mmCIF file of C-alpha atoms in Angstrom:
data_model
loop_
_atom_site.group_PDB
_atom_site.id
_atom_site.type_symbol
_atom_site.label_atom_id
_atom_site.label_comp_id
_atom_site.label_asym_id
_atom_site.label_seq_id
_atom_site.Cartn_x
_atom_site.Cartn_y
_atom_site.Cartn_z
ATOM 1 C CA UNK V 399 10.244 -1.024 -15.931
ATOM 2 C CA UNK V 400 11.946 -4.314 -17.106
ATOM 3 C CA UNK V 401 13.512 -6.509 -14.114
ATOM 4 C CA UNK V 402 13.920 -9.694 -16.262
ATOM 5 C CA UNK V 403 17.415 -9.175 -17.333
ATOM 6 C CA UNK V 404 18.646 -7.901 -13.674
ATOM 7 C CA UNK V 405 20.968 -10.249 -11.276
ATOM 8 C CA UNK V 406 21.068 -8.425 -8.863
ATOM 9 C CA UNK V 407 17.433 -8.546 -7.510
ATOM 10 C CA UNK V 408 15.031 -11.560 -7.062
ATOM 11 C CA UNK V 409 12.462 -12.270 -9.080
ATOM 12 C CA UNK V 410 9.691 -10.028 -8.855
ATOM 13 C CA UNK V 411 6.497 -9.177 -11.237
ATOM 14 C CA UNK V 412 6.929 -13.417 -11.364
ATOM 15 C CA UNK V 413 3.696 -14.433 -14.392
ATOM 16 C CA UNK V 414 2.783 -16.771 -11.589
ATOM 17 C CA UNK V 415 2.272 -14.162 -9.367
ATOM 18 C CA UNK V 416 -1.512 -13.216 -10.212
ATOM 19 C CA UNK V 417 -2.181 -16.850 -9.383
ATOM 20 C CA UNK V 418 -0.320 -17.690 -6.321
ATOM 21 C CA UNK V 419 3.261 -19.214 -5.824
ATOM 22 C CA UNK V 420 4.061 -21.608 -8.801
ATOM 23 C CA UNK V 421 4.571 -25.218 -8.224
ATOM 24 C CA UNK V 422 8.334 -25.508 -8.742
ATOM 25 C CA UNK V 423 8.283 -22.340 -5.843
ATOM 26 C CA UNK V 424 6.601 -24.048 -3.328
ATOM 27 C CA UNK V 425 9.058 -26.681 -1.357
ATOM 28 C CA UNK V 426 11.736 -23.628 -1.697
ATOM 29 C CA UNK V 427 9.500 -20.898 -0.602
ATOM 30 C CA UNK V 428 8.336 -23.616 2.005
ATOM 31 C CA UNK V 429 11.885 -23.821 4.267
ATOM 32 C CA UNK V 430 11.706 -20.417 5.523
ATOM 33 C CA UNK V 431 7.667 -19.984 4.903
ATOM 34 C CA UNK V 432 7.576 -19.758 8.529
ATOM 35 C CA UNK V 433 9.737 -17.325 9.957
ATOM 36 C CA UNK V 434 8.212 -14.164 10.737
ATOM 37 C CA UNK V 435 9.387 -10.338 8.740
ATOM 38 C CA UNK V 436 12.253 -9.866 11.019
ATOM 39 C CA UNK V 437 13.613 -12.863 10.936
ATOM 40 C CA UNK V 438 13.098 -13.086 6.667
ATOM 41 C CA UNK V 439 15.000 -9.636 6.506
ATOM 42 C CA UNK V 440 18.100 -10.931 8.656
ATOM 43 C CA UNK V 441 18.240 -14.118 5.897
ATOM 44 C CA UNK V 442 18.026 -11.305 3.451
ATOM 45 C CA UNK V 443 20.408 -9.507 4.357
ATOM 46 C CA UNK V 444 22.705 -12.373 4.775
ATOM 47 C CA UNK V 445 21.954 -13.064 1.081
ATOM 48 C CA UNK V 446 19.183 -15.544 1.257
ATOM 49 C CA UNK V 447 17.029 -14.961 -2.001
ATOM 50 C CA UNK V 448 14.264 -17.531 -0.769
ATOM 51 C CA UNK V 449 14.133 -15.186 2.089
ATOM 52 C CA UNK V 450 13.376 -12.564 0.095
ATOM 53 C CA UNK V 451 11.337 -13.804 -2.262
ATOM 54 C CA UNK V 452 9.361 -14.467 0.909
ATOM 55 C CA UNK V 453 8.811 -10.984 1.810
ATOM 56 C CA UNK V 454 7.935 -10.095 -1.649
ATOM 57 C CA UNK V 455 5.132 -12.806 -1.722
ATOM 58 C CA UNK V 456 3.846 -11.725 1.512
ATOM 59 C CA UNK V 457 3.745 -8.086 0.607
ATOM 60 C CA UNK V 458 3.396 -7.610 -2.744
ATOM 61 C CA UNK V 459 -0.847 -7.350 -2.373
ATOM 62 C CA UNK V 460 -0.977 -5.048 0.376
ATOM 63 C CA UNK V 461 2.096 -3.118 -1.083
ATOM 64 C CA UNK V 462 -0.293 -3.219 -4.447
ATOM 65 C CA UNK V 463 -3.249 -2.326 -2.593
ATOM 66 C CA UNK V 464 -1.204 0.848 -0.532
ATOM 67 C CA UNK V 465 0.306 2.252 -4.228
ATOM 68 C CA UNK V 466 -3.502 2.472 -5.271
ATOM 69 C CA UNK V 467 -5.195 4.053 -2.852
ATOM 70 C CA UNK V 468 -2.546 6.558 -3.002
ATOM 71 C CA UNK V 469 -3.204 7.383 -6.392
ATOM 72 C CA UNK V 470 -1.023 5.550 -8.637
ATOM 73 C CA UNK V 471 -3.570 3.986 -10.323
ATOM 74 C CA UNK V 472 -2.331 1.745 -13.712
ATOM 75 C CA UNK V 473 1.169 2.429 -12.670
ATOM 76 C CA UNK V 474 0.796 1.087 -9.496
ATOM 77 C CA UNK V 475 2.560 -2.881 -10.481
ATOM 78 C CA UNK V 476 5.106 -0.246 -11.398
ATOM 79 C CA UNK V 477 5.088 1.462 -8.241
ATOM 80 C CA UNK V 478 5.324 -1.776 -6.523
ATOM 81 C CA UNK V 479 7.581 -3.438 -8.504
ATOM 82 C CA UNK V 480 10.272 -0.600 -8.512
ATOM 83 C CA UNK V 481 9.726 -0.111 -4.597
ATOM 84 C CA UNK V 482 11.047 -4.242 -4.385
ATOM 85 C CA UNK V 483 13.458 -3.538 -6.314
ATOM 86 C CA UNK V 484 14.735 -0.556 -4.326
ATOM 87 C CA UNK V 485 14.000 -2.569 -1.240
ATOM 88 C CA UNK V 486 16.477 -5.526 -1.737
ATOM 89 C CA UNK V 487 18.895 -2.909 -2.565
ATOM 90 C CA UNK V 488 18.459 -0.938 0.728
ATOM 91 C CA UNK V 489 17.920 -4.104 3.040
ATOM 92 C CA UNK V 490 20.861 -3.300 5.028
ATOM 93 C CA UNK V 491 19.747 -0.588 5.880
ATOM 94 C CA UNK V 492 16.420 -2.515 7.713
ATOM 95 C CA UNK V 493 17.498 -2.552 11.324
ATOM 96 C CA UNK V 494 14.590 -4.403 12.762
ATOM 97 C CA UNK V 495 13.366 -2.432 15.292
ATOM 98 C CA UNK V 496 10.359 -1.820 13.361
ATOM 99 C CA UNK V 497 7.590 -3.668 11.455
ATOM 100 C CA UNK V 498 8.616 -4.229 7.636
ATOM 101 C CA UNK V 499 6.040 -3.809 6.322
ATOM 102 C CA UNK V 500 6.133 0.417 7.102
ATOM 103 C CA UNK V 501 9.631 -0.042 6.052
ATOM 104 C CA UNK V 502 8.614 -1.081 2.925
ATOM 105 C CA UNK V 503 5.175 1.345 2.781
ATOM 106 C CA UNK V 504 7.924 4.426 3.296
ATOM 107 C CA UNK V 505 9.383 2.636 -0.087
ATOM 108 C CA UNK V 506 6.308 2.348 -2.250
ATOM 109 C CA UNK V 507 5.036 5.997 -0.585
ATOM 110 C CA UNK V 508 7.888 7.695 -1.881
ATOM 111 C CA UNK V 509 7.890 5.984 -5.169
ATOM 112 C CA UNK V 510 4.417 6.917 -5.706
ATOM 113 C CA UNK V 511 5.257 10.533 -4.716
ATOM 114 C CA UNK V 512 7.698 10.289 -7.530
ATOM 115 C CA UNK V 513 5.290 9.345 -10.040
ATOM 116 C CA UNK V 514 2.891 11.927 -9.015
ATOM 117 C CA UNK V 515 5.604 14.325 -9.685
ATOM 118 C CA UNK V 516 6.809 12.729 -12.728
ATOM 119 C CA UNK V 517 2.802 13.195 -14.444
ATOM 120 C CA UNK V 518 1.476 16.329 -16.477
ATOM 121 C CA UNK V 519 -1.949 15.789 -15.209
ATOM 122 C CA UNK V 520 -2.008 15.775 -11.368
ATOM 123 C CA UNK V 521 -6.645 15.471 -12.182
ATOM 124 C CA UNK V 522 -5.589 11.994 -14.075
ATOM 125 C CA UNK V 523 -4.651 10.440 -10.763
ATOM 126 C CA UNK V 524 -7.380 8.378 -9.584
ATOM 127 C CA UNK V 525 -8.690 6.037 -5.977
ATOM 128 C CA UNK V 526 -9.620 2.709 -7.225
ATOM 129 C CA UNK V 527 -13.022 0.831 -5.860
ATOM 130 C CA UNK V 528 -10.161 -1.705 -4.836
ATOM 131 C CA UNK V 529 -9.902 -0.167 -1.552
ATOM 132 C CA UNK V 530 -13.065 -1.384 -0.453
ATOM 133 C CA UNK V 531 -13.740 -5.041 -0.065
ATOM 134 C CA UNK V 532 -16.483 -6.664 0.729
ATOM 135 C CA UNK V 533 -18.433 -6.807 3.946
ATOM 136 C CA UNK V 534 -19.436 -10.059 4.252
ATOM 137 C CA UNK V 535 -23.161 -8.804 5.851
ATOM 138 C CA UNK V 536 -26.201 -10.138 3.666
ATOM 139 C CA UNK V 537 -29.773 -9.260 3.195
ATOM 140 C CA UNK V 538 -29.116 -5.062 3.836
ATOM 141 C CA UNK V 539 -32.915 -3.458 2.795
ATOM 142 C CA UNK V 540 -32.301 -2.103 -0.870
ATOM 143 C CA UNK V 541 -32.866 1.351 -0.239
ATOM 144 C CA UNK V 542 -29.827 1.249 2.886
ATOM 145 C CA UNK V 543 -27.773 -0.291 -0.099
ATOM 146 C CA UNK V 544 -28.177 2.347 -2.109
ATOM 147 C CA UNK V 545 -27.258 4.920 0.217
ATOM 148 C CA UNK V 546 -24.410 3.240 1.644
ATOM 149 C CA UNK V 547 -23.357 2.720 -1.915
ATOM 150 C CA UNK V 548 -23.214 6.510 -2.781
ATOM 151 C CA UNK V 549 -21.712 7.358 0.422
ATOM 152 C CA UNK V 550 -19.032 4.836 -0.401
ATOM 153 C CA UNK V 551 -18.438 6.504 -4.218
ATOM 154 C CA UNK V 552 -18.850 9.901 -2.493
ATOM 155 C CA UNK V 553 -15.793 9.194 0.337
ATOM 156 C CA UNK V 554 -14.297 7.397 -2.608
ATOM 157 C CA UNK V 555 -14.343 10.588 -4.701
ATOM 158 C CA UNK V 556 -13.670 13.118 -1.716
ATOM 159 C CA UNK V 557 -10.566 11.325 -1.051
ATOM 160 C CA UNK V 558 -9.375 11.287 -3.865
ATOM 161 C CA UNK V 559 -9.821 15.695 -4.106
ATOM 162 C CA UNK V 560 -7.736 15.897 -0.503
ATOM 163 C CA UNK V 561 -3.988 16.553 -0.565
ATOM 164 C CA UNK V 562 -2.082 14.576 -1.392
ATOM 165 C CA UNK V 563 -0.311 14.459 1.825
ATOM 166 C CA UNK V 564 -3.261 14.287 3.712
ATOM 167 C CA UNK V 565 -4.779 11.306 1.860
ATOM 168 C CA UNK V 566 -1.825 9.393 2.462
ATOM 169 C CA UNK V 567 -1.957 9.934 5.862
ATOM 170 C CA UNK V 568 -5.705 8.876 6.097
ATOM 171 C CA UNK V 569 -4.675 5.738 3.834
ATOM 172 C CA UNK V 570 -2.054 4.132 6.277
ATOM 173 C CA UNK V 571 -4.095 5.120 9.063
ATOM 174 C CA UNK V 572 -8.132 3.580 7.976
ATOM 175 C CA UNK V 573 -7.583 1.999 5.040
ATOM 176 C CA UNK V 574 -4.619 -0.197 6.313
ATOM 177 C CA UNK V 575 -4.838 -0.137 9.666
ATOM 178 C CA UNK V 576 -1.690 1.031 10.585
ATOM 179 C CA UNK V 577 -0.722 3.121 13.759
ATOM 180 C CA UNK V 578 0.318 6.681 14.113
ATOM 181 C CA UNK V 579 4.002 4.904 14.903
ATOM 182 C CA UNK V 580 3.772 3.034 11.934
ATOM 183 C CA UNK V 581 2.447 5.432 9.919
ATOM 184 C CA UNK V 582 5.251 7.911 10.918
ATOM 185 C CA UNK V 583 8.034 5.238 9.413
ATOM 186 C CA UNK V 584 5.828 4.798 6.326
ATOM 187 C CA UNK V 585 5.595 8.493 5.080
ATOM 188 C CA UNK V 586 8.893 9.820 7.313
ATOM 189 C CA UNK V 587 7.008 12.213 9.266
ATOM 190 C CA UNK V 588 6.903 12.783 13.147
ATOM 191 C CA UNK V 589 3.822 11.211 15.125
ATOM 192 C CA UNK V 590 2.570 14.488 15.922
ATOM 193 C CA UNK V 591 2.553 15.306 12.036
ATOM 194 C CA UNK V 592 0.451 12.540 11.573
ATOM 195 C CA UNK V 593 -2.230 13.486 14.361
ATOM 196 C CA UNK V 594 -2.402 17.490 12.935
ATOM 197 C CA UNK V 595 -3.112 15.624 9.516
ATOM 198 C CA UNK V 596 -5.076 13.087 10.060
ATOM 199 C CA UNK V 597 -7.281 15.473 12.328
ATOM 200 C CA UNK V 598 -7.463 18.375 9.588
ATOM 201 C CA UNK V 599 -8.272 16.217 6.578
ATOM 202 C CA UNK V 600 -10.420 14.015 8.662
ATOM 203 C CA UNK V 601 -12.545 17.540 9.456
ATOM 204 C CA UNK V 602 -11.964 18.349 5.685
ATOM 205 C CA UNK V 603 -13.927 14.794 4.738
ATOM 206 C CA UNK V 604 -17.075 15.484 7.433
ATOM 207 C CA UNK V 605 -17.543 19.010 5.858
ATOM 208 C CA UNK V 606 -17.766 17.604 2.354
ATOM 209 C CA UNK V 607 -19.263 14.693 3.208
ATOM 210 C CA UNK V 608 -22.455 16.375 4.875
ATOM 211 C CA UNK V 609 -23.020 19.057 1.809
ATOM 212 C CA UNK V 610 -22.505 16.102 -0.766
ATOM 213 C CA UNK V 611 -25.171 13.298 0.214
ATOM 214 C CA UNK V 612 -27.830 13.837 3.038
ATOM 215 C CA UNK V 613 -27.534 12.492 6.322
ATOM 216 C CA UNK V 614 -23.621 11.313 5.877
#
């Protein structure tokens, strides 16, 4: 998706983004850098592009990780870019009664669903190893580390094989640490549905991992 020619959205996906905010932007973002999400969203609704760009800088990485976890794969950049464009256009609908992050994630999730529907081959969906971060624990026993790696691989594979609706609930609850309420908002489903899908998905994972990895 090309937003270079658009004048109705702030800059998104700037080449400097991968290395941080460019020096030309630092002083501009510093003016709003200390405000919270709700205040930034209010300013954005009033037409303050600097405030919205702050939200873009703040949430590009988490939104990208969310899209990858939901199976966007190599299309995650496009999903996130389109989500930020739509969020900007719909910022007037954000009332601030809940966090900006789950509100944005609801748009990312919807864009990812659209991506899935447009794909002809569902077996091309991937769950990237980027879902996992280093634990910071040093000096593990090599045998234990090997088993941990195998369990991780199995977990990634089995989460990928879950029904999309079950997968997205687990991603929100356990990979992104969203609360039940935030997950319900992000996925636009009742809290009761979050509970039931989470329970069902965890039961499936327990069964599959117990079979797939001894001692899991």
